[in-house]
Short mmCIF file of C-alpha atoms in Angstrom, two decimals:
data_model
loop_
_atom_site.label_atom_id
_atom_site.label_comp_id
_atom_site.label_asym_id
_atom_site.label_seq_id
_atom_site.Cartn_x
_atom_site.Cartn_y
_atom_site.Cartn_z
CA UNK A 24 -0.15 0.20 0.03
CA UNK A 25 1.07 3.62 -0.69
CA UNK A 26 0.14 6.72 0.76
CA UNK A 27 0.08 9.79 -1.60
CA UNK A 28 2.04 12.44 0.08
CA UNK A 29 3.01 16.11 -1.02
CA UNK A 30 6.32 16.65 0.89
CA UNK A 31 8.25 15.42 -1.92
CA UNK A 32 11.43 13.33 -1.34
CA UNK A 33 14.38 12.85 -3.92
CA UNK A 34 16.36 9.49 -2.42
CA UNK A 35 19.70 8.44 -3.72
CA UNK A 36 19.46 4.86 -2.78
CA UNK A 37 23.16 3.39 -3.03
CA UNK A 38 25.11 6.39 -2.36
CA UNK A 39 25.64 5.32 1.34
CA UNK A 40 27.63 7.35 3.75
CA UNK A 41 28.11 6.37 7.24
CA UNK A 42 27.14 8.11 10.40
CA UNK A 43 28.17 6.45 13.83
CA UNK A 44 27.31 7.83 17.21
CA UNK A 45 29.57 6.03 19.84
CA UNK A 46 29.50 6.23 23.64
CA UNK A 47 32.01 4.08 24.82
CA UNK A 48 31.67 2.40 28.14
CA UNK A 49 34.60 4.40 29.43
CA UNK A 50 32.61 7.59 28.68
CA UNK A 51 29.41 6.43 30.48
CA UNK A 52 31.57 5.41 33.61
CA UNK A 53 33.48 8.61 33.70
CA UNK A 54 29.83 10.69 33.38
CA UNK A 55 28.11 8.56 35.65
CA UNK A 56 30.94 8.88 38.48
CA UNK A 57 31.63 12.44 37.78
CA UNK A 58 35.35 11.55 37.07
CA UNK A 59 35.57 14.43 34.68
CA UNK A 60 39.10 14.59 33.02
CA UNK A 61 40.28 17.64 30.99
CA UNK A 62 40.48 17.43 27.26
CA UNK A 63 43.71 16.82 26.35
CA UNK A 64 43.19 18.32 22.64
CA UNK A 65 41.25 21.58 21.90
CA UNK A 66 38.75 20.20 19.59
CA UNK A 67 35.45 21.70 19.43
CA UNK A 68 33.61 18.34 18.09
CA UNK A 69 34.90 16.50 20.96
CA UNK A 70 33.79 19.24 23.72
CA UNK A 71 30.31 19.01 21.91
CA UNK A 72 30.02 15.20 21.82
CA UNK A 73 31.04 15.28 25.72
CA UNK A 74 28.24 17.72 26.38
CA UNK A 75 25.72 15.28 24.58
CA UNK A 76 26.98 12.42 26.27
CA UNK A 77 26.48 14.24 29.56
CA UNK A 78 22.88 15.33 28.62
CA UNK A 79 22.14 12.24 27.55
CA UNK A 80 23.28 10.65 30.98
CA UNK A 81 21.45 13.22 33.15
CA UNK A 82 18.30 12.31 31.16
CA UNK A 83 18.97 8.61 31.98
CA UNK A 84 19.68 9.12 35.79
CA UNK A 85 17.62 12.23 36.76
CA UNK A 86 14.35 12.47 34.64
CA UNK A 87 11.54 12.02 36.59
CA UNK A 88 10.34 8.96 34.57
CA UNK A 89 12.69 6.05 33.35
CA UNK A 90 13.32 6.48 29.80
CA UNK A 91 14.35 3.72 27.42
CA UNK A 92 17.81 4.19 26.30
CA UNK A 93 17.09 3.46 22.58
CA UNK A 94 14.46 6.30 22.91
CA UNK A 95 17.09 8.88 24.24
CA UNK A 96 19.39 8.12 21.65
CA UNK A 97 17.07 8.47 18.73
CA UNK A 98 15.51 11.42 20.13
CA UNK A 99 19.27 12.81 20.20
CA UNK A 100 19.66 11.91 16.52
CA UNK A 101 16.37 13.26 15.39
CA UNK A 102 17.24 16.48 17.04
CA UNK A 103 20.52 16.83 15.28
CA UNK A 104 19.34 16.16 11.90
CA UNK A 105 15.71 17.97 12.25
CA UNK A 106 17.04 21.31 13.05
CA UNK A 107 19.06 21.10 9.60
CA UNK A 108 16.14 21.69 7.38
CA UNK A 109 12.63 20.55 6.63
CA UNK A 110 13.75 17.35 4.45
CA UNK A 111 16.60 15.82 6.75
CA UNK A 112 15.10 13.43 9.44
CA UNK A 113 15.61 10.47 11.32
CA UNK A 114 13.78 7.45 10.23
CA UNK A 115 12.89 4.74 12.63
CA UNK A 116 12.35 1.18 11.32
CA UNK A 117 8.79 1.51 10.15
CA UNK A 118 9.55 5.08 8.38
CA UNK A 119 12.66 3.29 6.99
CA UNK A 120 10.70 0.50 5.65
CA UNK A 121 8.07 2.97 4.18
CA UNK A 122 10.69 4.75 2.32
CA UNK A 123 12.19 1.39 0.82
CA UNK A 124 8.73 0.44 -0.03
CA UNK A 125 8.14 4.09 -1.90
CA UNK A 126 11.54 3.49 -3.74
CA UNK A 127 11.40 -0.12 -4.77
CA UNK A 128 7.47 -0.28 -5.40
CA UNK A 129 7.37 -3.86 -3.87
CA UNK A 130 5.87 -4.88 -0.69
CA UNK A 131 3.64 -7.34 0.95
CA UNK A 132 -0.04 -5.97 1.57
CA UNK A 133 -3.38 -5.81 -0.24
CA UNK A 134 -2.40 -3.22 -2.66
CA UNK A 135 -4.16 0.26 -2.30
CA UNK A 136 -3.21 3.75 -3.07
CA UNK A 137 -5.08 6.25 -0.66
CA UNK A 138 -4.88 9.61 0.09
CA UNK A 139 -6.25 11.63 3.20
CA UNK A 140 -9.22 13.63 1.66
CA UNK A 141 -11.03 15.81 3.94
CA UNK A 142 -10.06 13.68 7.09
CA UNK A 143 -11.02 10.60 5.56
CA UNK A 144 -8.62 7.81 4.25
CA UNK A 145 -10.03 7.39 0.73
CA UNK A 146 -9.15 5.09 -2.08
CA UNK A 147 -7.47 6.57 -4.95
CA UNK A 148 -6.76 3.45 -6.76
CA UNK A 149 -6.90 -0.64 -6.14
CA UNK A 150 -3.57 -1.73 -7.66
CA UNK A 151 -4.71 -4.00 -10.83
CA UNK A 152 -4.26 -7.82 -9.92
CA UNK A 153 -3.64 -7.24 -6.00
CA UNK A 154 -5.76 -8.64 -3.44
CA UNK A 155 -7.80 -5.38 -2.81
CA UNK A 156 -8.75 -5.19 -6.65
CA UNK A 157 -9.58 -8.82 -6.39
CA UNK A 158 -11.90 -8.20 -3.65
CA UNK A 159 -13.84 -5.30 -5.40
CA UNK A 160 -12.62 -2.32 -3.24
CA UNK A 161 -13.19 0.59 -5.72
CA UNK A 162 -11.89 4.23 -6.15
CA UNK A 163 -13.76 6.57 -3.83
CA UNK A 164 -14.22 4.10 -1.38
CA UNK A 165 -13.33 5.51 2.53
CA UNK A 166 -11.59 2.92 4.59
CA UNK A 167 -13.15 3.19 8.05
CA UNK A 168 -11.36 0.57 10.09
CA UNK A 169 -8.79 -2.32 9.62
CA UNK A 170 -8.97 -5.46 11.85
CA UNK A 171 -11.66 -3.82 13.71
CA UNK A 172 -9.61 -0.95 14.58
CA UNK A 173 -10.86 2.19 13.51
CA UNK A 174 -8.97 4.38 11.19
CA UNK A 175 -7.28 7.39 12.96
CA UNK A 176 -7.12 10.36 10.30
CA UNK A 177 -4.33 11.96 12.37
CA UNK A 178 -2.01 8.89 12.09
CA UNK A 179 -2.61 7.31 8.62
CA UNK A 180 0.79 5.60 8.55
CA UNK A 181 -0.35 3.39 11.44
CA UNK A 182 -3.55 2.43 9.17
CA UNK A 183 -1.12 1.55 6.26
CA UNK A 184 1.10 -0.29 8.44
CA UNK A 185 -2.13 -2.69 9.62
CA UNK A 186 -2.90 -3.34 6.00
CA UNK A 187 0.89 -4.58 5.33
CA UNK A 188 2.06 -7.90 6.51
CA UNK A 189 3.52 -11.29 5.44
CA UNK A 190 1.92 -12.83 2.26
CA UNK A 191 -1.05 -15.28 2.98
CA UNK A 192 -2.03 -13.65 6.05
CA UNK A 193 -5.66 -12.45 6.54
CA UNK A 194 -6.75 -8.86 7.09
CA UNK A 195 -10.38 -7.33 7.31
CA UNK A 196 -11.29 -3.80 5.91
CA UNK A 197 -14.43 -1.88 6.62
CA UNK A 198 -15.35 0.89 3.79
CA UNK A 199 -17.93 3.24 3.34
CA UNK A 200 -19.24 3.62 -0.21
CA UNK A 201 -21.39 6.19 -1.79
CA UNK A 202 -25.10 4.96 -2.12
CA UNK A 203 -24.48 2.19 0.38
CA UNK A 204 -26.18 2.45 3.94
CA UNK A 205 -23.89 0.40 5.81
CA UNK A 206 -20.09 -0.05 5.70
CA UNK A 207 -19.09 -3.09 3.25
CA UNK A 208 -16.61 -5.51 5.02
CA UNK A 209 -13.89 -7.18 3.13
CA UNK A 210 -11.77 -10.06 4.19
CA UNK A 211 -8.66 -10.37 2.26
CA UNK A 212 -5.47 -12.39 2.32
CA UNK A 213 -2.08 -10.35 1.96
CA UNK A 214 0.09 -10.87 -0.97
CA UNK A 215 3.09 -9.72 -2.88
CA UNK A 216 2.21 -6.28 -4.52
CA UNK A 217 4.25 -4.49 -7.36
CA UNK A 218 3.33 -0.93 -7.47
CA UNK A 219 3.32 0.37 -11.09
CA UNK A 220 3.95 4.09 -11.00
CA UNK A 221 2.97 4.85 -14.79
CA UNK A 222 -0.50 4.52 -16.16
CA UNK A 223 -1.73 5.65 -19.49
CA UNK A 224 -4.63 5.89 -22.03
CA UNK A 225 -4.78 6.43 -25.76
CA UNK A 226 -7.03 9.27 -26.58
CA UNK A 227 -6.96 8.54 -30.35
CA UNK A 228 -5.63 10.88 -33.28
CA UNK A 229 -2.35 9.51 -32.24
CA UNK A 230 -2.22 11.36 -28.78
CA UNK A 231 -1.54 9.54 -25.40
CA UNK A 232 -2.04 10.46 -21.61
CA UNK A 233 0.89 9.42 -19.36
CA UNK A 234 0.50 10.00 -15.54
CA UNK A 235 3.27 9.43 -13.33
CA UNK A 236 2.50 9.20 -9.64
CA UNK A 237 6.07 9.08 -8.44
CA UNK A 238 9.26 8.10 -9.23
CA UNK A 239 10.43 4.62 -8.16
CA UNK A 240 13.32 2.48 -9.36
CA UNK A 241 10.95 1.11 -11.94
CA UNK A 242 9.42 4.12 -13.31
CA UNK A 243 11.44 4.28 -16.37
CA UNK A 244 10.76 0.59 -17.05
CA UNK A 245 7.04 1.08 -16.45
CA UNK A 246 6.98 4.33 -18.88
CA UNK A 247 8.50 2.37 -21.76
CA UNK A 248 6.03 -0.30 -21.11
CA UNK A 249 3.14 1.69 -21.04
CA UNK A 250 4.28 3.56 -24.20
CA UNK A 251 4.93 0.39 -25.84
CA UNK A 252 1.39 -0.96 -25.09
CA UNK A 253 -0.24 1.97 -26.12
CA UNK A 254 1.13 2.31 -29.56
CA UNK A 255 0.59 -1.32 -30.05
CA UNK A 256 -3.01 -1.40 -29.22
CA UNK A 257 -3.79 1.82 -31.22
CA UNK A 258 -2.13 0.27 -34.38
CA UNK A 259 0.39 2.99 -34.85
CA UNK A 260 4.03 2.95 -35.44
CA UNK A 261 4.91 6.18 -33.48
CA UNK A 262 2.79 8.36 -30.93
CA UNK A 263 1.96 11.99 -32.63
CA UNK A 264 1.48 13.74 -29.12
CA UNK A 265 1.95 12.91 -25.20
CA UNK A 266 0.55 14.73 -22.17
CA UNK A 267 2.87 13.96 -19.31
CA UNK A 268 0.87 14.24 -16.18
CA UNK A 269 3.14 15.12 -12.95
CA UNK A 270 0.56 16.64 -10.76
CA UNK A 271 0.55 15.82 -7.39
CA UNK A 272 3.68 13.81 -7.92
CA UNK A 273 5.90 14.15 -4.81
CA UNK A 274 9.26 12.77 -6.41
CA UNK A 275 11.13 9.84 -5.48
CA UNK A 276 14.30 8.39 -6.78
CA UNK A 277 16.76 11.11 -8.62
CA UNK A 278 17.93 8.37 -10.84
CA UNK A 279 14.65 7.55 -11.82
CA UNK A 280 13.77 11.17 -12.69
CA UNK A 281 17.08 11.46 -14.80
CA UNK A 282 16.31 8.57 -16.98
CA UNK A 283 12.59 9.66 -17.69
CA UNK A 284 13.91 12.90 -18.56
CA UNK A 285 16.26 11.19 -20.89
CA UNK A 286 13.53 9.57 -22.76
CA UNK A 287 12.23 12.96 -24.07
CA UNK A 288 15.74 14.50 -24.72
CA UNK A 289 18.21 13.74 -27.53
CA UNK A 290 20.96 15.46 -25.87
CA UNK A 291 22.05 18.26 -23.28
CA UNK A 292 22.30 18.46 -19.57
CA UNK A 293 19.37 17.24 -17.63
CA UNK A 294 20.17 18.32 -14.26
CA UNK A 295 23.37 19.13 -12.01
CA UNK A 296 24.16 18.63 -8.37
CA UNK A 297 26.24 21.10 -5.80
CA UNK A 298 27.44 19.53 -2.41
CA UNK A 299 30.31 19.17 -0.16
CA UNK A 300 31.18 15.43 -0.80
CA UNK A 301 32.23 14.32 -4.27
CA UNK A 302 29.18 11.98 -4.72
CA UNK A 303 26.99 15.13 -4.50
CA UNK A 304 28.37 17.05 -7.10
CA UNK A 305 27.43 15.72 -10.54
CA UNK A 306 26.08 16.56 -14.04
CA UNK A 307 23.83 14.31 -15.76
CA UNK A 308 23.46 14.58 -19.82
CA UNK A 309 20.85 13.05 -21.99
CA UNK A 310 21.49 10.16 -24.66
CA UNK A 311 19.84 10.03 -28.22
CA UNK A 312 17.84 7.05 -29.30
CA UNK A 313 14.37 6.80 -27.23
CA UNK A 314 11.39 6.97 -28.78
CA UNK A 315 9.62 9.87 -27.35
CA UNK A 316 12.74 12.18 -27.62
CA UNK A 317 10.95 13.82 -30.82
CA UNK A 318 7.08 13.51 -29.77
CA UNK A 319 5.56 16.69 -29.02
CA UNK A 320 4.71 16.95 -25.27
CA UNK A 321 3.04 19.07 -22.80
CA UNK A 322 3.65 18.47 -19.08
CA UNK A 323 1.14 19.14 -16.38
CA UNK A 324 2.19 20.33 -12.93
CA UNK A 325 0.60 21.95 -10.14
CA UNK A 326 1.61 22.80 -6.25
CA UNK A 327 1.87 19.26 -5.35
CA UNK A 328 4.67 18.44 -8.00
CA UNK A 329 7.98 18.39 -6.21
CA UNK A 330 11.40 17.41 -6.51
CA UNK A 331 12.02 14.28 -9.11
CA UNK A 332 8.73 16.13 -10.91
CA UNK A 333 10.34 19.38 -11.04
CA UNK A 334 13.97 17.97 -12.32
CA UNK A 335 11.83 16.50 -15.44
CA UNK A 336 9.86 19.54 -15.74
CA UNK A 337 12.72 21.81 -15.63
CA UNK A 338 14.87 19.80 -17.96
CA UNK A 339 12.25 19.80 -20.71
CA UNK A 340 11.28 23.41 -20.26
CA UNK A 341 14.70 24.67 -20.22
CA UNK A 342 15.44 22.93 -23.37
CA UNK A 343 12.34 24.22 -24.97
CA UNK A 344 11.27 20.63 -25.33
CA UNK A 345 7.84 20.84 -23.68
CA UNK A 346 5.55 23.41 -22.64
CA UNK A 347 4.58 23.20 -18.90
CA UNK A 348 1.05 23.71 -18.09
CA UNK A 349 -1.06 23.99 -14.81
CA UNK A 350 0.33 25.92 -11.60
CA UNK A 351 3.59 26.98 -9.84
CA UNK A 352 5.49 23.51 -8.59
CA UNK A 353 6.33 22.91 -5.15
CA UNK A 354 9.82 24.57 -4.99
CA UNK A 355 11.99 21.58 -3.60
CA UNK A 356 15.56 21.60 -5.11
CA UNK A 357 17.52 19.42 -2.88
CA UNK A 358 18.60 15.94 -3.07
CA UNK A 359 18.37 13.72 0.27
CA UNK A 360 20.44 10.66 0.83
CA UNK A 361 19.07 7.67 3.01
CA UNK A 362 21.98 6.62 5.22
CA UNK A 363 21.35 3.24 7.28
CA UNK A 364 22.45 3.48 10.69
CA UNK A 365 21.95 0.03 11.87
CA UNK A 366 19.04 -1.86 13.86
CA UNK A 367 16.70 -0.94 10.96
CA UNK A 368 16.99 2.74 11.39
CA UNK A 369 18.59 5.59 9.15
CA UNK A 370 18.75 9.31 8.60
CA UNK A 371 17.43 10.97 5.62
CA UNK A 372 20.02 13.86 5.14
CA UNK A 373 20.05 16.64 2.63
CA UNK A 374 23.53 16.23 0.45
CA UNK A 375 22.97 18.09 -2.59
CA UNK A 376 21.02 21.22 -4.42
CA UNK A 377 20.57 20.42 -7.64
CA UNK A 378 19.91 23.18 -10.81
CA UNK A 379 18.15 22.94 -13.94
CA UNK A 380 20.03 22.78 -17.25
CA UNK A 381 20.20 26.63 -17.42
CA UNK A 382 21.45 26.88 -14.11
CA UNK A 383 18.16 27.87 -12.18
CA UNK A 384 17.80 27.04 -8.66
CA UNK A 385 13.97 26.21 -7.80
CA UNK A 386 14.58 25.60 -4.44
CA UNK A 387 11.61 27.79 -2.63
CA UNK A 388 10.61 29.19 -5.86
CA UNK A 389 9.38 26.13 -7.79
CA UNK A 390 8.72 25.94 -11.83
CA UNK A 391 6.69 28.75 -13.47
CA UNK A 392 4.33 27.10 -15.75
CA UNK A 393 4.27 28.55 -19.64
CA UNK A 394 0.69 28.26 -19.61
CA UNK A 395 -1.13 29.20 -16.16
CA UNK A 396 -4.41 27.11 -15.65
CA UNK A 397 -6.05 26.55 -12.51
CA UNK A 398 -8.66 23.62 -11.68
CA UNK A 399 -11.59 24.41 -9.85
CA UNK A 400 -10.60 21.51 -7.43
CA UNK A 401 -6.81 21.60 -6.72
CA UNK A 402 -6.94 17.95 -6.20
CA UNK A 403 -8.81 17.09 -9.48
CA UNK A 404 -6.85 14.89 -11.76
CA UNK A 405 -7.94 12.66 -14.55
CA UNK A 406 -7.51 8.84 -14.09
CA UNK A 407 -8.61 7.44 -17.12
CA UNK A 408 -11.69 6.54 -19.11
CA UNK A 409 -13.18 5.05 -16.09
CA UNK A 410 -12.66 8.20 -13.88
CA UNK A 411 -15.34 10.51 -12.42
CA UNK A 412 -13.25 13.41 -13.71
CA UNK A 413 -13.95 13.67 -17.35
CA UNK A 414 -11.71 15.50 -19.99
CA UNK A 415 -13.55 18.64 -19.85
CA UNK A 416 -14.10 18.87 -16.08
CA UNK A 417 -10.27 18.83 -15.79
CA UNK A 418 -9.35 22.39 -17.14
CA UNK A 419 -5.49 22.03 -17.03
CA UNK A 420 -5.59 18.53 -19.14
CA UNK A 421 -8.28 19.98 -21.59
CA UNK A 422 -5.62 22.93 -22.24
CA UNK A 423 -2.52 20.69 -22.57
CA UNK A 424 -4.70 18.40 -25.21
CA UNK A 425 -5.51 21.55 -26.95
CA UNK A 426 -1.94 22.48 -27.29
CA UNK A 427 -0.66 19.33 -28.19
CA UNK A 428 -2.93 18.77 -30.75
CA UNK A 429 -2.13 21.88 -32.41
CA UNK A 430 1.71 20.97 -31.81
CA UNK A 431 0.89 17.27 -33.53
CA UNK A 432 -0.82 19.04 -36.55
CA UNK A 433 1.83 21.43 -36.81
CA UNK A 434 4.29 18.45 -36.95
CA UNK A 435 2.36 16.41 -39.49
CA UNK A 436 1.97 19.24 -41.82
CA UNK A 437 5.60 20.51 -41.50
CA UNK A 438 7.79 17.96 -40.87
#
């Protein structure tokens, strides 16, 4: 199960840097017995570490209530990184696992994409072939309890965690559905779930709609497969126009964003990064040979498009490869690296700031669309032919289709 968030996390899995906080037995003993020795080397880092150790020891011994040692250490780490910027944070075991699922797209559960909508945990989409879809759970259903435990809208993470579990284990969901007077109960068996981050629809006249919900390790592969299926099912050799919908896409894996942008670009810089360590300084360029690199494209964005989404939109805008339609994006121009600490925990630390191909920093500013269009409902997206939101109800998509139709006709008339 995946929860749609707008915080925007760009993760560099694989660039693993070590971080250790070691408090030796001798340090604990010295502090406990108050046998303080002067620091031989005038090193501010050593002095600061000794101060932290003393605070931890005082909390362990003198705080009014007994506090678990692990909780004290985790709180200390959390405090160190939380004060750096809004995107650096300590990840406990549950949060670290959620990050792993988000980036890999693989987990065991029931296969629901949910969102917190008006204080309700609402089903956005049951994943095709997953237990929830096979049982008949539908988009728009509101989850009210899991295994008879009522949903707490203030702690959606706990609700999601209860839906996950070992393959073959049972879980019961109660959902409220429009038109039904009583909640519906579904008895499900958890299974292996593969999250597909790309959906698409052939709209006729050589035009295709592609929606990317996030950037996982498998997003470039999913994009290639979806484009191949659409062209094959439409009976055409090549698409004449594409609308790439990145609205509400909070980001994800940096490498995935680079590879998606490369699908639309034949050459040139995609993104550059600046940071203190060598791995944080990079320049990524496009390579020729992809089927979408000369297809007229319009990109849809809004305030929920962040991080990796902004890398793609910024690269295509700077190269005049696509027009951007919608609203100014979130404005997250930094890269976070996930660094395992052991015992299932990790820190997510900002290690780089990225620039678009023209050298723009969009951090705190976002990407301004070429054509500004507001939807009456900020959360209104088109999810395909079966969606309650029609093409004409989605003003941003309607404008994108108008532009792409014009572009595709112009290209056909004047190759």
